[in-house]
Short mmCIF file of C-alpha atoms in Angstrom, two decimals:
data_model
loop_
_atom_site.label_atom_id
_atom_site.label_comp_id
_atom_site.label_asym_id
_atom_site.label_seq_id
_atom_site.Cartn_x
_atom_site.Cartn_y
_atom_site.Cartn_z
CA MET A 8 247.26 -68.11 93.82
CA LEU A 9 248.19 -69.25 97.30
CA PHE A 10 249.64 -65.84 97.62
CA ASN A 11 245.98 -64.67 96.63
CA LEU A 12 244.11 -66.63 99.36
CA LEU A 13 247.08 -65.55 101.82
CA THR A 14 246.13 -62.32 101.20
CA ILE A 15 242.60 -62.30 101.25
CA ALA A 16 242.73 -64.07 104.64
CA PHE A 17 245.16 -61.42 105.69
CA ILE A 18 243.12 -58.67 105.21
CA VAL A 19 239.59 -60.15 106.44
CA THR A 20 241.41 -61.70 109.82
CA LEU A 21 242.17 -57.55 109.77
CA LEU A 22 238.96 -56.01 109.14
CA ILE A 23 237.39 -58.74 111.75
CA ALA A 24 239.73 -57.82 114.22
CA LEU A 25 239.23 -54.11 113.99
CA ASN A 26 235.86 -54.86 114.18
CA ALA A 27 236.70 -56.60 117.40
CA LEU A 28 239.23 -54.12 118.36
CA TYR A 29 236.29 -51.17 118.78
CA VAL A 30 233.21 -53.32 119.90
CA ALA A 31 235.45 -54.29 123.25
CA GLY A 32 236.37 -50.83 123.34
CA GLU A 33 232.64 -49.66 123.61
CA PHE A 34 231.53 -52.13 125.95
CA ALA A 35 234.62 -52.05 128.38
CA MET A 36 234.38 -48.04 128.39
CA VAL A 37 230.95 -48.02 129.35
CA SER A 38 231.13 -50.99 131.72
CA SER A 39 234.26 -49.88 133.54
CA ARG A 40 234.20 -48.49 137.11
CA LYS A 41 235.70 -44.92 137.48
CA THR A 42 236.37 -45.68 141.52
CA ARG A 43 238.89 -48.87 140.15
CA ILE A 44 240.61 -46.94 137.29
CA ARG A 45 240.75 -43.87 139.47
CA GLN A 46 242.54 -46.56 141.89
CA SER A 47 245.35 -47.43 139.18
CA ALA A 48 245.91 -43.94 138.23
CA LYS A 49 246.91 -43.21 141.50
CA GLY A 50 248.90 -46.44 141.46
CA GLY A 51 250.78 -44.82 138.72
CA ASN A 52 249.23 -46.67 135.54
CA ARG A 53 249.35 -45.08 132.62
CA MET A 54 246.41 -46.19 130.26
CA ALA A 55 244.40 -45.31 133.63
CA ARG A 56 245.48 -41.89 133.48
CA MET A 57 244.71 -41.79 130.00
CA LEU A 58 241.59 -43.24 130.31
CA LEU A 59 240.18 -41.94 133.43
CA PRO A 60 239.47 -37.47 132.32
CA VAL A 61 237.51 -40.34 129.47
CA LEU A 62 235.41 -41.76 131.33
CA GLU A 63 234.98 -38.62 133.60
CA ASP A 64 233.72 -36.05 130.92
CA THR A 65 230.81 -37.37 129.27
CA SER A 66 231.01 -34.81 126.06
CA ARG A 67 234.52 -37.22 125.66
CA LEU A 68 233.23 -40.28 126.48
CA ASP A 69 229.98 -39.97 123.91
CA ARG A 70 232.84 -39.08 121.12
CA TYR A 71 234.74 -41.83 121.98
CA ILE A 72 231.57 -44.45 121.57
CA ALA A 73 230.67 -42.65 118.71
CA GLY A 74 234.26 -43.31 117.17
CA SER A 75 233.69 -46.74 117.75
CA GLN A 76 230.13 -47.26 116.09
CA VAL A 77 231.50 -45.77 112.89
CA GLY A 78 234.77 -48.13 113.29
CA ILE A 79 232.60 -50.83 113.74
CA THR A 80 230.04 -49.48 110.75
CA LEU A 81 233.22 -49.15 107.88
CA SER A 82 234.96 -52.49 109.15
CA SER A 83 231.63 -54.31 108.35
CA ILE A 84 230.87 -51.99 105.07
CA SER A 85 234.72 -53.01 104.28
CA LEU A 86 234.84 -56.28 105.13
CA GLY A 87 231.34 -56.78 103.06
CA ILE A 88 232.84 -55.47 100.19
CA TYR A 89 235.83 -56.71 100.28
CA GLY A 90 235.08 -60.20 100.44
CA GLN A 91 232.10 -60.46 97.88
CA ASN A 92 234.82 -58.66 95.83
CA GLN A 93 237.62 -61.20 96.04
CA LEU A 94 235.92 -64.66 97.35
CA SER A 95 232.55 -64.61 95.49
CA PRO A 96 234.47 -65.10 92.43
CA MET A 97 236.54 -68.06 93.32
CA VAL A 98 233.94 -69.74 94.24
CA GLN A 99 231.58 -69.22 91.07
CA ARG A 100 234.41 -70.53 89.30
CA LEU A 101 234.46 -73.60 91.60
CA MET A 102 230.67 -73.80 91.06
CA GLU A 103 230.48 -73.64 86.90
CA ARG A 104 232.17 -76.84 87.05
CA LEU A 105 228.93 -78.74 88.20
CA PRO A 106 228.22 -80.93 85.16
CA VAL A 107 224.69 -79.59 84.02
CA GLU A 108 225.21 -80.61 80.43
CA SER A 109 221.49 -80.26 79.20
CA ALA A 110 221.39 -76.75 80.13
CA PRO A 111 224.42 -75.11 80.83
CA TRP A 112 223.24 -71.71 81.84
CA LEU A 113 221.87 -73.17 84.71
CA GLY A 114 224.80 -74.21 86.15
CA ASN A 115 225.58 -70.62 86.22
CA LEU A 116 222.70 -69.70 87.34
CA ILE A 117 223.13 -71.64 90.29
CA ALA A 118 227.09 -70.83 90.74
CA GLY A 119 226.47 -67.25 90.74
CA GLY A 120 223.66 -67.17 93.23
CA PHE A 121 225.30 -69.88 95.48
CA SER A 122 229.05 -68.34 96.05
CA ALA A 123 227.64 -64.96 97.03
CA THR A 124 225.14 -66.65 99.83
CA ALA A 125 227.90 -68.83 100.35
CA VAL A 126 230.13 -65.89 100.77
CA LEU A 127 227.73 -64.07 103.04
CA VAL A 128 227.10 -66.78 105.60
CA LEU A 129 230.53 -67.40 105.85
CA LEU A 130 231.81 -63.76 106.40
CA THR A 131 228.73 -62.77 108.73
CA THR A 132 229.18 -66.01 111.14
CA LEU A 133 232.80 -65.14 111.24
CA GLN A 134 231.77 -61.66 111.48
CA VAL A 135 229.17 -62.40 114.11
CA VAL A 136 231.23 -64.52 116.72
CA LEU A 137 234.79 -63.08 116.32
CA GLY A 138 233.80 -59.98 115.65
CA GLU A 139 230.68 -59.23 117.80
CA LEU A 140 230.03 -61.87 120.62
CA VAL A 141 234.03 -62.98 121.79
CA PRO A 142 235.24 -59.43 122.24
CA LYS A 143 231.96 -58.33 124.07
CA SER A 144 231.70 -61.10 126.33
CA LEU A 145 235.53 -60.31 126.84
CA ALA A 146 234.83 -56.27 127.66
CA VAL A 147 231.76 -56.86 129.84
CA GLN A 148 233.85 -59.52 132.40
CA TYR A 149 236.54 -57.66 132.54
CA PRO A 150 235.95 -54.25 131.22
CA GLU A 151 238.48 -52.38 132.95
CA ARG A 152 241.39 -54.04 131.98
CA VAL A 153 239.83 -54.54 127.96
CA ALA A 154 239.73 -50.71 128.34
CA LEU A 155 242.91 -49.87 129.43
CA ALA A 156 243.97 -52.26 126.71
CA THR A 157 242.55 -50.82 123.66
CA MET A 158 243.12 -47.00 125.12
CA ILE A 159 245.43 -46.48 123.00
CA PRO A 160 243.94 -47.87 119.55
CA MET A 161 240.22 -46.06 120.40
CA LYS A 162 242.36 -42.63 121.28
CA ILE A 163 244.00 -42.88 118.02
CA SER A 164 240.62 -43.48 116.10
CA ALA A 165 238.34 -40.68 117.58
CA GLU A 166 240.62 -37.93 118.47
CA TYR A 167 242.63 -38.22 115.40
CA ILE A 168 241.86 -40.40 112.31
CA LEU A 169 238.07 -40.84 112.69
CA LYS A 170 237.45 -37.36 113.90
CA PRO A 171 236.44 -35.06 110.64
CA LEU A 172 234.15 -37.97 110.00
CA ILE A 173 232.78 -38.47 113.68
CA MET A 174 232.03 -34.75 113.70
CA ILE A 175 230.20 -34.45 110.74
CA LEU A 176 227.83 -37.24 111.72
CA ASN A 177 227.59 -36.12 115.27
CA GLY A 178 226.49 -32.14 113.60
CA SER A 179 224.16 -34.16 110.90
CA GLY A 180 222.45 -35.99 114.04
CA GLU A 181 222.11 -32.69 115.80
CA LEU A 182 220.50 -31.23 113.16
CA ILE A 183 217.97 -33.55 112.92
CA MET A 184 216.64 -33.95 115.92
CA ARG A 185 216.66 -29.76 116.29
CA LEU A 186 214.60 -30.11 112.91
CA LEU A 187 212.43 -32.74 114.90
CA GLY A 188 212.18 -30.70 117.49
CA LEU A 189 214.34 -32.87 119.72
CA HIS A 190 217.56 -31.59 121.72
CA LEU A 191 219.83 -34.12 122.48
CA HIS A 192 221.66 -33.83 126.32
CA SER A 193 225.35 -33.73 125.95
CA ASP A 194 225.44 -33.77 129.86
CA HIS A 195 223.95 -36.71 131.17
CA ALA A 196 226.08 -38.79 133.43
CA HIS A 197 226.62 -42.29 132.78
CA VAL A 198 225.01 -43.39 136.13
CA HIS A 199 222.74 -45.78 138.15
CA SER A 200 219.72 -44.81 139.30
CA PRO A 201 218.97 -46.06 143.00
CA GLU A 202 216.64 -48.54 141.39
CA GLU A 203 219.55 -50.15 139.33
CA ILE A 204 221.89 -49.79 141.80
CA GLU A 205 219.44 -52.21 144.03
CA ILE A 206 219.27 -54.49 141.47
CA LEU A 207 223.13 -55.05 140.71
CA VAL A 208 223.03 -55.77 144.76
CA GLY A 209 220.42 -58.32 144.54
CA GLU A 210 222.32 -60.04 141.43
CA SER A 211 225.59 -59.42 143.68
CA HIS A 212 223.87 -61.31 146.64
CA ARG A 213 222.83 -64.12 144.42
CA GLY A 214 226.11 -64.59 142.76
CA GLY A 215 227.91 -64.53 146.15
CA LEU A 216 229.78 -61.72 145.56
CA ILE A 217 228.08 -60.17 148.89
CA ASP A 218 225.88 -61.83 151.56
CA ALA A 219 223.13 -61.53 153.45
CA GLU A 220 224.07 -58.82 155.67
CA GLU A 221 225.90 -56.41 153.24
CA ARG A 222 223.14 -56.48 151.19
CA LEU A 223 220.71 -55.82 154.11
CA LEU A 224 222.95 -52.91 155.22
CA LEU A 225 222.74 -51.33 151.33
CA HIS A 226 219.03 -52.07 151.00
CA ASN A 227 218.68 -50.19 154.68
CA ALA A 228 221.03 -47.21 153.02
CA PHE A 229 218.57 -46.04 149.97
CA ARG A 230 215.47 -46.85 152.40
CA ILE A 231 216.58 -44.21 154.88
CA GLY A 232 215.93 -41.68 152.46
CA GLU A 233 212.60 -42.51 152.38
CA LEU A 234 211.79 -42.55 156.16
CA SER A 235 209.94 -39.86 158.17
CA ALA A 236 209.98 -38.83 161.66
CA HIS A 237 206.29 -41.63 161.84
CA ASP A 238 208.46 -44.44 160.75
CA VAL A 239 211.47 -44.08 163.12
CA MET A 240 210.04 -42.61 166.40
CA VAL A 241 208.94 -44.19 169.52
CA PRO A 242 205.09 -43.12 169.66
CA ARG A 243 203.96 -41.73 172.72
CA THR A 244 202.18 -44.32 174.10
CA ARG A 245 205.57 -45.65 175.09
CA LEU A 246 207.07 -42.98 176.05
CA VAL A 247 208.35 -42.44 179.81
CA THR A 248 207.68 -38.79 180.66
CA ALA A 249 207.74 -36.94 183.99
CA SER A 250 206.15 -33.62 185.35
CA VAL A 251 208.62 -30.32 185.57
CA ASP A 252 206.79 -30.53 189.13
CA THR A 253 207.91 -33.96 189.91
CA SER A 254 210.95 -34.29 192.57
CA PRO A 255 214.25 -34.80 191.76
CA ALA A 256 214.44 -37.99 193.76
CA ASP A 257 211.33 -39.46 192.07
CA ALA A 258 212.79 -38.29 188.33
CA LEU A 259 215.64 -40.70 189.37
CA ALA A 260 213.77 -43.24 190.60
CA LEU A 261 211.85 -43.45 187.21
CA ALA A 262 214.87 -43.35 185.28
CA ALA A 263 215.93 -46.64 187.49
CA GLU A 264 212.71 -48.18 186.89
CA SER A 265 212.94 -47.22 183.02
CA SER A 266 216.58 -47.98 182.33
CA PHE A 267 216.42 -45.08 180.40
CA THR A 268 219.13 -42.08 180.98
CA ARG A 269 217.22 -39.67 179.42
CA ILE A 270 213.87 -38.59 180.64
CA PRO A 271 211.74 -35.93 178.47
CA ILE A 272 209.70 -33.09 180.82
CA TYR A 273 206.44 -31.68 180.53
CA GLU A 274 204.56 -28.69 181.41
CA GLU A 275 200.65 -29.23 182.40
CA ASP A 276 200.41 -32.21 180.27
CA ILE A 277 202.33 -34.48 177.45
CA ASP A 278 201.67 -32.47 174.47
CA HIS A 279 203.78 -29.76 176.23
CA ILE A 280 207.47 -31.63 176.14
CA ILE A 281 210.01 -28.34 177.32
CA GLY A 282 213.26 -30.52 177.61
CA PHE A 283 214.31 -33.10 179.48
CA VAL A 284 216.96 -34.60 182.46
CA HIS A 285 220.08 -36.11 182.07
CA LEU A 286 220.67 -39.28 184.73
CA LYS A 287 224.13 -37.65 185.66
CA ASP A 288 222.68 -34.86 186.25
CA LEU A 289 219.77 -35.82 188.76
CA LEU A 290 222.25 -37.91 190.03
CA ARG A 291 224.08 -34.94 190.99
CA LEU A 292 221.29 -33.23 192.26
CA VAL A 293 220.10 -35.98 194.50
CA ARG A 294 223.32 -36.66 195.80
CA ASP A 295 224.31 -32.72 197.06
CA GLU A 296 221.03 -33.38 198.90
CA ARG A 297 219.93 -29.75 198.36
CA GLU A 298 216.56 -28.84 197.83
CA GLY A 299 216.44 -27.98 193.42
CA THR A 300 213.90 -28.59 190.47
CA LEU A 301 214.08 -30.20 187.47
CA ALA A 302 213.76 -27.44 185.83
CA GLU A 303 217.73 -26.46 187.64
CA ILE A 304 219.02 -29.42 185.45
CA LEU A 305 216.62 -29.11 182.26
CA ARG A 306 217.96 -29.62 178.85
CA PRO A 307 216.45 -28.21 175.75
CA VAL A 308 214.84 -30.73 172.91
CA PRO A 309 214.36 -29.81 169.43
CA HIS A 310 211.30 -30.46 167.76
CA VAL A 311 210.40 -31.95 164.58
CA PRO A 312 207.41 -32.37 162.44
CA GLU A 313 206.44 -35.87 161.65
CA THR A 314 206.98 -35.68 158.25
CA ALA A 315 210.37 -34.44 158.48
CA PRO A 316 212.86 -36.76 156.28
CA ALA A 317 214.70 -39.14 158.88
CA THR A 318 217.87 -37.38 157.13
CA GLU A 319 217.20 -34.42 157.75
CA ILE A 320 216.65 -35.19 161.61
CA TRP A 321 220.05 -36.68 161.73
CA ASN A 322 221.66 -33.74 159.87
CA ARG A 323 219.31 -31.55 162.89
CA LEU A 324 220.38 -33.50 165.89
CA ASN A 325 224.54 -32.82 165.05
CA GLU A 326 223.79 -29.29 163.88
CA GLU A 327 222.28 -28.86 167.51
CA HIS A 328 224.49 -31.30 169.20
CA ALA A 329 221.24 -33.14 170.62
CA TYR A 330 220.56 -36.60 171.00
CA LEU A 331 217.20 -36.70 171.04
CA ALA A 332 214.23 -35.04 169.60
CA VAL A 333 210.27 -34.72 170.27
CA VAL A 334 208.53 -35.17 167.28
CA PHE A 335 204.82 -33.56 166.87
CA ASP A 336 201.26 -34.09 165.17
CA GLU A 337 199.93 -31.76 162.63
CA TYR A 338 197.55 -30.29 166.03
CA GLY A 339 200.70 -29.57 167.56
CA GLY A 340 200.36 -32.80 170.17
CA THR A 341 203.41 -34.82 171.15
CA ALA A 342 203.50 -37.94 168.12
CA GLY A 343 206.48 -39.64 170.05
CA LEU A 344 210.41 -39.43 169.99
CA ILE A 345 212.86 -40.01 167.98
CA THR A 346 216.68 -40.68 169.09
CA GLN A 347 219.90 -40.74 167.53
CA GLU A 348 220.11 -44.48 168.30
CA ASP A 349 216.79 -44.88 166.27
CA LEU A 350 218.55 -43.72 162.97
CA ILE A 351 221.27 -45.58 163.11
CA GLU A 352 219.50 -48.04 163.77
CA GLU A 353 217.35 -48.38 160.88
CA LEU A 354 221.02 -48.41 158.36
CA PHE A 355 222.62 -51.07 160.61
CA GLY A 356 219.65 -52.98 162.15
CA GLU A 357 218.65 -53.48 165.67
CA LEU A 358 221.23 -52.34 168.51
CA GLN A 359 221.77 -54.05 172.09
CA ASP A 360 222.81 -53.28 174.69
CA GLU A 361 222.38 -54.52 178.43
CA PHE A 362 218.93 -53.00 179.21
CA ASP A 363 217.43 -53.98 176.05
CA ASP A 364 214.40 -56.52 175.68
CA GLU A 365 216.50 -60.06 174.23
CA LEU A 366 213.38 -60.55 172.22
CA ALA A 367 214.56 -61.28 168.42
CA LEU A 368 213.22 -58.36 165.91
CA VAL A 369 212.45 -61.90 164.10
CA LYS A 370 213.18 -65.18 164.61
CA MET A 371 212.06 -68.02 161.63
CA GLN A 372 211.66 -71.54 162.94
CA GLU A 373 210.91 -74.83 160.95
CA HIS A 374 207.75 -75.15 158.26
CA GLY A 375 207.79 -71.58 157.00
CA ARG A 376 206.83 -70.22 159.90
CA PHE A 377 208.52 -66.86 161.58
CA VAL A 378 207.91 -65.64 165.04
CA LEU A 379 208.10 -61.49 165.44
CA ARG A 380 207.68 -58.65 167.63
CA GLY A 381 204.33 -56.47 167.23
CA ASP A 382 206.22 -53.89 166.62
CA VAL A 383 208.08 -54.74 163.21
CA PRO A 384 207.46 -52.72 160.25
CA ILE A 385 205.09 -53.90 157.46
CA ASP A 386 207.38 -52.74 155.14
CA TYR A 387 210.62 -54.09 156.28
CA LEU A 388 209.03 -57.19 156.57
CA ASN A 389 207.14 -57.36 153.17
CA ASP A 390 210.97 -56.39 151.94
CA MET A 391 212.15 -59.10 153.63
CA LEU A 392 209.99 -62.28 153.12
CA GLY A 393 208.64 -60.89 149.54
CA LEU A 394 205.40 -60.46 151.02
CA SER A 395 202.54 -57.99 150.00
CA LEU A 396 200.55 -57.43 153.37
CA PRO A 397 198.91 -53.74 153.25
CA ASP A 398 200.77 -50.89 155.02
CA GLU A 399 198.13 -48.63 154.18
CA VAL A 400 196.39 -48.49 157.77
CA ALA A 401 199.15 -49.46 159.49
CA HIS A 402 202.47 -49.05 160.30
CA SER A 403 203.42 -52.84 162.39
CA ILE A 404 202.67 -55.73 162.02
CA GLY A 405 201.03 -55.46 165.63
CA GLY A 406 198.67 -53.08 164.28
CA LEU A 407 197.56 -54.72 161.28
CA ILE A 408 196.38 -57.55 163.39
CA LEU A 409 194.47 -54.99 165.91
CA ASN A 410 192.79 -53.20 162.68
CA GLU A 411 192.03 -56.55 161.75
CA LEU A 412 190.61 -58.36 165.04
CA GLY A 413 188.77 -54.54 165.52
CA ARG A 414 189.29 -54.84 169.45
CA LEU A 415 191.95 -55.63 172.20
CA PRO A 416 194.23 -58.42 171.09
CA THR A 417 194.23 -62.06 173.19
CA VAL A 418 196.87 -64.35 173.42
CA GLY A 419 195.69 -67.20 170.40
CA ASP A 420 193.80 -64.92 168.35
CA GLN A 421 194.51 -65.76 164.57
CA THR A 422 193.83 -63.27 161.51
CA LYS A 423 194.49 -64.03 157.60
CA ILE A 424 195.40 -61.71 155.32
CA GLY A 425 195.29 -63.18 152.06
CA ASP A 426 197.30 -66.98 152.20
CA ILE A 427 199.40 -65.20 155.28
CA THR A 428 198.09 -66.61 158.97
CA LEU A 429 198.88 -64.13 162.20
CA THR A 430 198.91 -65.39 165.71
CA VAL A 431 198.80 -63.71 168.73
CA GLU A 432 201.38 -64.93 171.08
CA SER A 433 202.04 -62.97 173.43
CA VAL A 434 200.34 -58.98 174.61
CA ASN A 435 201.63 -56.10 176.52
CA ARG A 436 198.70 -54.22 178.14
CA ARG A 437 196.96 -52.86 174.73
CA SER A 438 199.52 -53.60 172.09
CA VAL A 439 200.68 -56.69 170.46
CA ARG A 440 204.24 -58.27 171.79
CA GLU A 441 204.92 -61.45 169.92
CA VAL A 442 203.43 -62.62 166.57
CA SER A 443 204.01 -65.74 164.88
CA LEU A 444 203.65 -65.27 160.90
CA LEU A 445 203.07 -68.62 158.71
CA VAL A 446 203.95 -68.29 154.95
CA PRO A 447 202.41 -70.33 152.33
CA GLU A 448 204.41 -74.13 151.14
CA ARG A 449 205.00 -72.39 147.51
CA GLN A 450 206.57 -69.23 148.57
CA ARG A 451 209.05 -70.50 151.37
CA ASP A 452 211.62 -71.64 148.75
CA THR A 453 212.30 -67.82 148.43
CA LEU A 454 212.38 -66.85 152.24
CA PRO A 455 216.11 -65.43 153.50
CA ASP A 456 217.98 -67.42 155.90
CA ASP A 457 218.05 -67.44 159.18
CA GLU A 458 220.88 -64.57 159.54
CA ALA A 459 219.30 -62.42 157.35
CA THR A 460 216.22 -61.87 159.48
CA GLN A 461 218.42 -60.93 162.56
CA ARG A 462 218.97 -57.91 161.45
CA GLY A 463 216.42 -55.38 160.05
CA PRO A 464 215.31 -51.35 160.59
CA ALA A 465 215.32 -50.00 164.02
CA THR A 466 211.77 -50.54 165.52
CA PRO A 467 210.30 -48.40 168.79
CA ASP A 468 211.94 -50.40 171.35
CA LYS A 469 213.20 -47.50 173.59
#
């Protein structure tokens, strides 16, 4: 009797362990990062060298996952059949001893029904807890380690023991899909979409794995692919330009006053920019005290449309060894100027040098109040503060205020958009230079810290 019980316990444990092995192997393989496995393989780990080709070949990975599913199914069915056949009679014999003198048949009926139910509940509990939940949790928490530990039994199962059954079942599944007019794509990649990666980045930030600056850098890296020249450029109203007929001395004085090292040069008007002059070329020309013209030191400048993607502009500037490009609108006129620094700042945030205005991009103050520059992009502000300010009619927060006011702004002007109050703090001729923004109290718990607000995308400050 004791030997029989030990045998039953051993076989039940073995079947649950097999189920746990396949569950852990499946979840570990789909959760493992190829970069970490590749690093371990380069370090000489034999299991990693075996696992890496599986992760890089989607058809092999699908075959291993199918092997896991077959293994889980077979072990679960075997556990149910064996457990009921071996344990139910034992429990039933115990139940039949219940004192039911007036109706012995009732005792037999109760014993049979109870024994089957009791064994089912017991085996299901063991299977779910020990064979499913525990191995799944371990595999999700330590995917690479579990994947390496289960590599050999998974390989033996998928490529040898269960291979014929996997081929039959996969073939049957593909046949049914074809009959239904559907097609299986075995070449799909087990990768994350950009949206999913951004969700993972947010979760990693909330879990303390990456800080606010790292999160913002990753966010900007995904966002830059959506930007166009219009989003990044310095608008024409803020350009410092000179006519090709300007004397070198006057152009040098203009460069000194503006603190720019490159001055766009135009013929007739600003809509016909033909190149730019560099400060060092101007200095040489003036130093030599000879009669020269800006045309002698003129350097070519590429022209790009407003709709050109920011990434394409970066590639073109590199290919042509150019630092800046003129942006033209749909009518062929000059819309603005874009530089390599503007593009870099879209990724790393505002770069300050000795000539830059020290006015902070966004400065967090007390009680949900922010002070920000008027040229802060609305979409960046929405992303950073979790707001929903409209960005259809204006690109910057200053432009939004101008649109709401319908006139030139003055210091102290206020406008309310939803629950957000915007106040003009300072102006620069016809544009808004500085704005204060008040966030409602119910939204303040989700606001970022002050450090996170100091970095962001570039704004037209050049």
